[in-house]
Amino acid sequence: MKSFLKYLPLIAILSLVSCFGSGNDSDDNSSYQYHTPEEVNLFLEQTETNYPGIAHVEDVGTSAAGRKIKALIISDNPETLEGEPAVRLTGGIHGDEMMGVELLLRFIEYLTSNYNSSSTVKSIVDSRYICIIPVLNPDGLARKNRTNYNGIDLNRNFNETGSSLQPETKALQDFSSSKSFCISITYHTGAVLLNMPFDYGSEKIDGIAPVENTLVKAYALTYTNGTGSVFLTNPDVFIRIYNSIYGDYIYLDKGTINGGDWYVITGSLQDWSYTETGCLDFTIEVTKSNPSTEVGVQQVFMYNRDSLMAYISKSGDGIYGRVTDGTNGIANVEITASWSNGGTITGDIIIKTDSKGYYHRIFLPGTYDLTFTKTGYTSQTQTGISVTDSTLLNVTMN
């Protein structure tokens, strides 16, 4: 049986954790034991030990009850920002939605164990900066409770400030500020669909949708199309959602829906990521409830694995480069965009360079103008930049 457990030094731990991959029928059909926050962090640390060339653990912060929140960086040089498209994958924002945690643990194992044998996996790992945070709410996971230790739903907390901002929320915000993530995913359970920005208002009822809605939907469909038929087949579960305000069913587009068309909330992680950091984030519901068997958990993972690979691959589309003063990279340069025909697209994705001056701005094919701005430097606009898939643009600011 393939499992990270073979690397754990204490046999006693074997009774606490589950196996990955396939096993015999009795193992597959027995009650599945979901991982505790401590077991998750042990797995991340052991993965770094086993794959030091492509895996590196970083501290994200500390929960309200004092538990460590950790991230695993997977890349060819995981301790260094090199300007590769940066992708963030988060699970366990609701502590009772354990399947998202398990999905990310299995994805970590898939990438690391297949790096030397799969050219597809190696290509993704070598060309991306993949940051995986399996558990954002470890206190909730420990209690199998939706909220954090303070009784707060973290996915309603990202618009708060001061003492109302929870430590887990602030930790993710601070951790993300230096990374310049271009796309991300937050995994949930409760349905089977891909929830797109925005959550704070309905596209169908209120007309609230991103300025770059075509781009948002293209990236969403990259994920749902990559899953085969799981988002498309069952008309009762996958095709339509009843909206009580609208008073009727709203039909999904190949498994995708505007968040507010499902139900309206404020303070979600995906809305904060998109509007405040320029990172396109999706809330993906992978199953109606947490599977109770190994077979069920593995099935949900397999429904999503190739979708994840396709989505991460698409993060490379757009314009990328480095902003320097001629010698050193310049951090926090704001980059806004417009179409070369004069139409503005500023308002949704406004990105900044990372701590080393690198940036990556996702685009669909087209021709764009980019403006680079930072206090103390002369603003620059680069015009007529043609994008088919990936286009390099380095900039020097005075």
Coordinates of C-alpha atoms in Angstrom, one line a residue, residues 56-380:
H56 CA 9.7 23.2 1.8
V57 CA 7.6 23.9 4.8
E58 CA 6.8 27.5 5.8
D59 CA 4.9 28.9 8.8
V60 CA 1.7 30.8 7.9
G61 CA 0.8 31.8 11.4
T62 CA -0.9 30.6 14.6
S63 CA -4.5 29.8 15.3
A64 CA -6.7 31.4 18.0
A65 CA -5.9 28.4 20.3
G66 CA -2.2 28.4 19.5
R67 CA -1.9 25.7 16.8
K68 CA 0.6 26.2 14.0
I69 CA -0.8 26.8 10.5
K70 CA 1.8 25.5 7.9
A71 CA 2.2 25.7 4.2
L72 CA 4.1 23.3 1.9
I73 CA 5.8 25.0 -1.1
I74 CA 6.4 22.6 -4.0
S75 CA 8.7 23.9 -6.8
D76 CA 12.1 23.1 -8.3
N77 CA 13.6 25.7 -5.9
P78 CA 11.0 25.8 -3.2
E79 CA 12.8 28.2 -0.9
T80 CA 13.2 30.9 -3.5
L81 CA 10.9 33.2 -5.4
E82 CA 12.0 33.1 -9.0
G83 CA 9.1 34.7 -10.9
E84 CA 7.2 31.5 -11.6
P85 CA 3.4 31.7 -11.6
A86 CA 2.5 31.4 -7.9
V87 CA -0.5 29.3 -7.0
R88 CA -2.2 29.0 -3.6
L89 CA -4.3 26.0 -2.6
T90 CA -6.2 26.1 0.7
G91 CA -8.3 23.6 2.6
G92 CA -9.9 23.3 6.0
I93 CA -11.2 26.9 6.3
H94 CA -14.3 25.2 7.8
G95 CA -13.1 22.6 10.3
D96 CA -15.9 20.1 9.6
E97 CA -15.2 20.0 5.9
M98 CA -12.4 17.5 6.1
M99 CA -12.4 16.2 2.5
G100 CA -10.7 19.4 1.3
V101 CA -7.8 18.7 3.7
E102 CA -7.5 15.1 2.5
L103 CA -7.7 16.1 -1.2
L104 CA -4.7 18.4 -0.7
L105 CA -2.7 15.8 1.2
R106 CA -3.2 13.4 -1.6
F107 CA -2.3 16.0 -4.2
I108 CA 1.0 16.7 -2.3
E109 CA 1.8 13.0 -2.4
Y110 CA 0.9 12.8 -6.1
L111 CA 3.2 15.6 -7.0
T112 CA 6.2 14.6 -4.9
S113 CA 6.0 10.8 -5.5
N114 CA 5.6 11.2 -9.3
Y115 CA 8.1 14.0 -9.8
N116 CA 10.9 11.7 -11.1
S117 CA 8.7 9.4 -13.1
S118 CA 6.1 11.7 -14.8
S119 CA 7.2 14.3 -17.3
T120 CA 3.8 16.1 -16.8
V121 CA 4.3 16.3 -13.0
K122 CA 7.9 17.4 -13.4
S123 CA 7.0 20.1 -15.9
I124 CA 4.4 21.6 -13.5
V125 CA 6.6 21.5 -10.5
D126 CA 9.6 22.9 -12.3
S127 CA 7.7 25.8 -13.8
R128 CA 5.3 26.8 -10.9
Y129 CA 5.5 28.0 -7.3
I130 CA 2.7 25.9 -5.7
C131 CA 1.8 26.8 -2.1
I132 CA -0.5 24.3 -0.4
I133 CA -2.1 25.1 3.0
P134 CA -4.1 22.0 3.9
V135 CA -5.6 23.4 7.1
L136 CA -6.3 27.1 7.6
N137 CA -8.6 26.4 10.6
P138 CA -6.8 23.7 12.7
D139 CA -8.8 24.4 15.8
G140 CA -12.0 23.8 13.9
L141 CA -10.5 20.6 12.4
A142 CA -9.5 19.3 15.8
R143 CA -13.1 19.7 17.0
K144 CA -14.7 18.9 13.6
N145 CA -16.4 22.3 13.9
R146 CA -17.1 24.8 11.1
T147 CA -15.9 27.8 13.1
N148 CA -12.5 28.7 14.6
Y149 CA -11.8 28.5 18.4
N150 CA -13.5 31.9 18.9
G151 CA -16.7 30.7 17.2
I152 CA -16.1 32.7 14.0
D153 CA -16.7 31.5 10.5
L154 CA -13.4 32.4 8.8
N155 CA -15.0 32.6 5.3
R156 CA -17.1 35.6 6.5
N157 CA -14.1 37.3 8.2
F158 CA -11.9 38.6 5.4
N159 CA -13.5 42.0 5.3
E160 CA -13.0 42.6 9.0
T161 CA -10.4 44.8 10.7
G162 CA -9.0 45.4 14.2
S163 CA -10.0 42.9 16.9
S164 CA -12.7 41.4 14.7
L165 CA -10.1 40.1 12.3
Q166 CA -9.3 36.5 13.4
P167 CA -5.7 35.4 13.8
E168 CA -6.1 32.7 11.0
T169 CA -7.5 35.3 8.6
K170 CA -4.7 37.8 9.3
A171 CA -2.1 35.1 9.0
L172 CA -3.2 34.2 5.5
Q173 CA -3.5 37.8 4.5
D174 CA 0.1 38.6 5.7
F175 CA 1.5 35.4 4.3
S176 CA 0.0 36.1 0.9
S177 CA 1.2 39.7 0.7
S178 CA 4.8 38.9 -0.2
K179 CA 4.0 36.0 -2.6
S180 CA 1.9 37.7 -5.4
F181 CA -0.3 34.7 -6.0
C182 CA -1.9 34.9 -9.4
I183 CA -4.5 32.1 -9.0
S184 CA -5.8 30.1 -6.1
I185 CA -8.5 27.6 -4.9
T186 CA -10.2 27.2 -1.5
Y187 CA -11.7 23.7 -1.1
H188 CA -15.1 23.1 0.7
T189 CA -17.7 20.4 1.0
G190 CA -21.5 20.7 0.9
A191 CA -22.2 20.5 -2.8
V192 CA -20.5 19.7 -6.1
L193 CA -19.8 23.0 -8.0
L194 CA -17.2 25.7 -8.7
N195 CA -18.2 29.0 -7.0
M196 CA -16.8 32.1 -8.9
P197 CA -16.5 35.7 -7.7
F198 CA -18.4 37.5 -6.5
D199 CA -20.0 36.2 -3.3
Y200 CA -21.2 39.6 -2.1
G201 CA -23.8 40.0 -4.9
S202 CA -25.8 38.1 -7.4
E203 CA -24.9 38.3 -11.1
K204 CA -28.3 37.2 -12.3
I205 CA -30.4 39.2 -9.8
D206 CA -28.2 42.3 -9.1
G207 CA -26.0 42.3 -12.2
I208 CA -22.9 42.1 -9.9
A209 CA -20.1 40.4 -11.8
P210 CA -16.3 40.9 -12.4
V211 CA -15.3 43.4 -15.1
E212 CA -13.1 40.5 -16.4
N213 CA -15.9 38.0 -16.3
T214 CA -14.9 36.3 -19.5
L215 CA -11.5 35.6 -18.0
V216 CA -12.9 34.4 -14.7
K217 CA -15.3 31.9 -16.5
A218 CA -12.5 30.7 -18.8
Y219 CA -10.4 29.7 -15.8
A220 CA -13.4 28.2 -14.0
L221 CA -14.2 26.0 -17.0
T222 CA -10.6 24.9 -17.3
Y223 CA -11.1 23.3 -13.9
T224 CA -14.6 21.8 -14.4
N225 CA -13.9 20.5 -17.9
G226 CA -10.7 18.8 -16.6
T227 CA -12.8 16.6 -14.3
G228 CA -14.5 14.6 -16.9
S229 CA -18.2 14.4 -16.0
V230 CA -18.4 14.9 -12.3
F231 CA -19.6 18.5 -12.5
L232 CA -21.9 17.8 -15.5
T233 CA -23.9 14.6 -15.1
N234 CA -26.5 14.6 -12.3
P235 CA -29.3 17.1 -12.9
D236 CA -30.4 17.2 -9.3
V237 CA -27.0 17.8 -7.8
F238 CA -24.8 19.4 -10.5
I239 CA -26.9 21.3 -12.9
R240 CA -29.2 23.7 -10.9
I241 CA -29.3 25.5 -7.6
Y242 CA -32.4 26.9 -6.0
N243 CA -32.1 30.6 -5.1
S244 CA -34.7 31.5 -2.5
I245 CA -34.5 35.3 -3.2
Y246 CA -34.9 34.8 -7.0
G247 CA -37.6 32.2 -6.3
D248 CA -36.5 29.8 -8.9
Y249 CA -33.7 27.5 -10.0
I250 CA -30.5 29.0 -11.4
Y251 CA -28.7 26.7 -13.8
L252 CA -25.0 26.1 -13.6
D253 CA -22.7 26.5 -16.5
K254 CA -20.8 23.2 -16.7
G255 CA -20.6 23.1 -12.9
T256 CA -19.8 26.8 -12.4
I257 CA -21.9 29.5 -10.7
N258 CA -21.5 33.1 -9.6
G259 CA -21.2 32.9 -5.8
G260 CA -24.0 35.4 -5.1
D261 CA -26.4 33.5 -7.4
W262 CA -26.1 30.6 -5.0
Y263 CA -26.3 32.7 -1.9
V264 CA -24.9 36.1 -0.8
I265 CA -22.2 36.4 1.8
T266 CA -19.6 39.1 2.7
G267 CA -16.0 38.6 3.8
S268 CA -15.2 35.5 1.8
L269 CA -11.6 34.5 1.1
Q270 CA -12.2 34.4 -2.7
D271 CA -13.7 37.9 -2.8
W272 CA -10.8 39.3 -0.7
S273 CA -8.2 37.5 -2.8
Y274 CA -9.6 38.9 -6.1
T275 CA -10.4 42.4 -5.1
E276 CA -7.6 43.1 -2.7
T277 CA -4.6 41.1 -4.1
G278 CA -5.5 40.5 -7.8
C279 CA -5.4 36.8 -7.2
L280 CA -8.2 34.9 -9.0
D281 CA -9.6 32.6 -6.3
F282 CA -12.4 30.0 -6.6
T283 CA -14.4 28.3 -3.9
I284 CA -14.7 24.7 -5.0
E285 CA -17.3 22.4 -3.4
V286 CA -16.0 18.9 -4.0
T287 CA -18.6 16.6 -2.4
K288 CA -22.0 17.0 -0.6
S289 CA -20.5 15.4 2.6
N290 CA -17.3 13.9 3.9
P291 CA -16.9 10.4 2.5
S292 CA -16.8 7.7 5.1
T293 CA -14.5 5.2 3.3
E294 CA -11.1 5.1 1.7
V295 CA -12.9 4.4 -1.6
G296 CA -15.0 7.5 -1.3
V297 CA -12.1 9.7 -0.4
Q298 CA -9.9 8.5 -3.2
Q299 CA -12.8 8.9 -5.7
V300 CA -13.2 12.5 -4.8
F301 CA -9.5 13.1 -5.1
M302 CA -9.4 11.4 -8.5
Y303 CA -12.4 13.5 -9.8
N304 CA -10.3 16.6 -9.0
R305 CA -6.7 15.7 -9.6
D306 CA -6.5 16.3 -13.4
S307 CA -8.6 19.5 -13.0
L308 CA -6.1 20.8 -10.5
M309 CA -3.2 20.0 -12.9
A310 CA -5.0 21.8 -15.8
Y311 CA -5.8 24.8 -13.6
I312 CA -2.3 25.1 -12.4
S313 CA -1.0 24.8 -15.9
K314 CA -3.2 27.6 -17.1
S315 CA -1.7 29.9 -14.4
G316 CA 1.2 30.4 -16.9
D317 CA -1.0 32.3 -19.4
G318 CA -0.5 36.1 -19.5
I319 CA 2.3 38.6 -19.0
Y320 CA 5.1 38.0 -16.6
G321 CA 8.5 39.5 -15.8
R322 CA 10.5 41.5 -13.2
V323 CA 10.5 45.2 -12.3
T324 CA 13.9 46.5 -11.3
D325 CA 15.7 49.8 -10.8
G326 CA 18.4 48.5 -13.2
T327 CA 20.0 46.3 -10.5
N328 CA 17.5 45.2 -7.8
G329 CA 13.9 44.1 -7.9
I330 CA 11.3 46.6 -6.7
A331 CA 8.6 45.2 -4.4
N332 CA 5.0 46.3 -4.3
V333 CA 4.9 48.0 -7.7
E334 CA 1.2 48.3 -8.7
I335 CA 0.4 46.9 -12.2
T336 CA -2.9 47.9 -13.9
A337 CA -4.0 46.9 -17.3
S338 CA -6.1 48.1 -20.2
W339 CA -6.9 46.8 -23.7
S340 CA -4.8 48.4 -26.4
N341 CA -8.0 49.7 -28.1
G342 CA -8.4 52.0 -25.1
G343 CA -11.0 50.1 -23.1
T344 CA -10.2 49.9 -19.4
I345 CA -10.1 46.6 -17.5
T346 CA -8.8 48.1 -14.3
G347 CA -11.0 47.4 -11.3
D348 CA -10.8 43.7 -10.6
I349 CA -7.3 42.3 -11.0
I350 CA -4.8 44.9 -9.8
I351 CA -1.6 43.1 -8.9
K352 CA 1.7 44.0 -7.2
T353 CA 5.2 42.7 -7.6
D354 CA 6.4 40.3 -5.0
S355 CA 9.2 40.9 -2.5
K356 CA 11.8 40.4 -5.3
G357 CA 10.1 42.4 -8.0
Y358 CA 8.6 39.6 -9.9
Y359 CA 5.0 39.6 -11.3
H360 CA 2.6 37.5 -13.3
R361 CA -0.6 38.9 -14.6
I362 CA -3.1 36.3 -16.0
F363 CA -4.7 37.2 -19.4
L364 CA -6.7 35.6 -22.1
P365 CA -5.2 36.0 -25.6
G366 CA -5.3 39.6 -26.8
T367 CA -3.3 42.9 -26.9
Y368 CA -2.9 44.9 -23.7
D369 CA -1.3 48.0 -22.2
L370 CA 0.3 47.7 -18.7
T371 CA 1.0 50.6 -16.4
F372 CA 3.6 50.2 -13.6
T373 CA 3.3 52.6 -10.6
K374 CA 5.0 53.1 -7.2
T375 CA 5.5 56.1 -5.1
G376 CA 9.0 57.5 -5.5
Y377 CA 9.3 56.1 -9.1
T378 CA 8.3 57.5 -12.5
S379 CA 5.3 55.6 -13.7
Q380 CA 5.6 53.6 -16.9

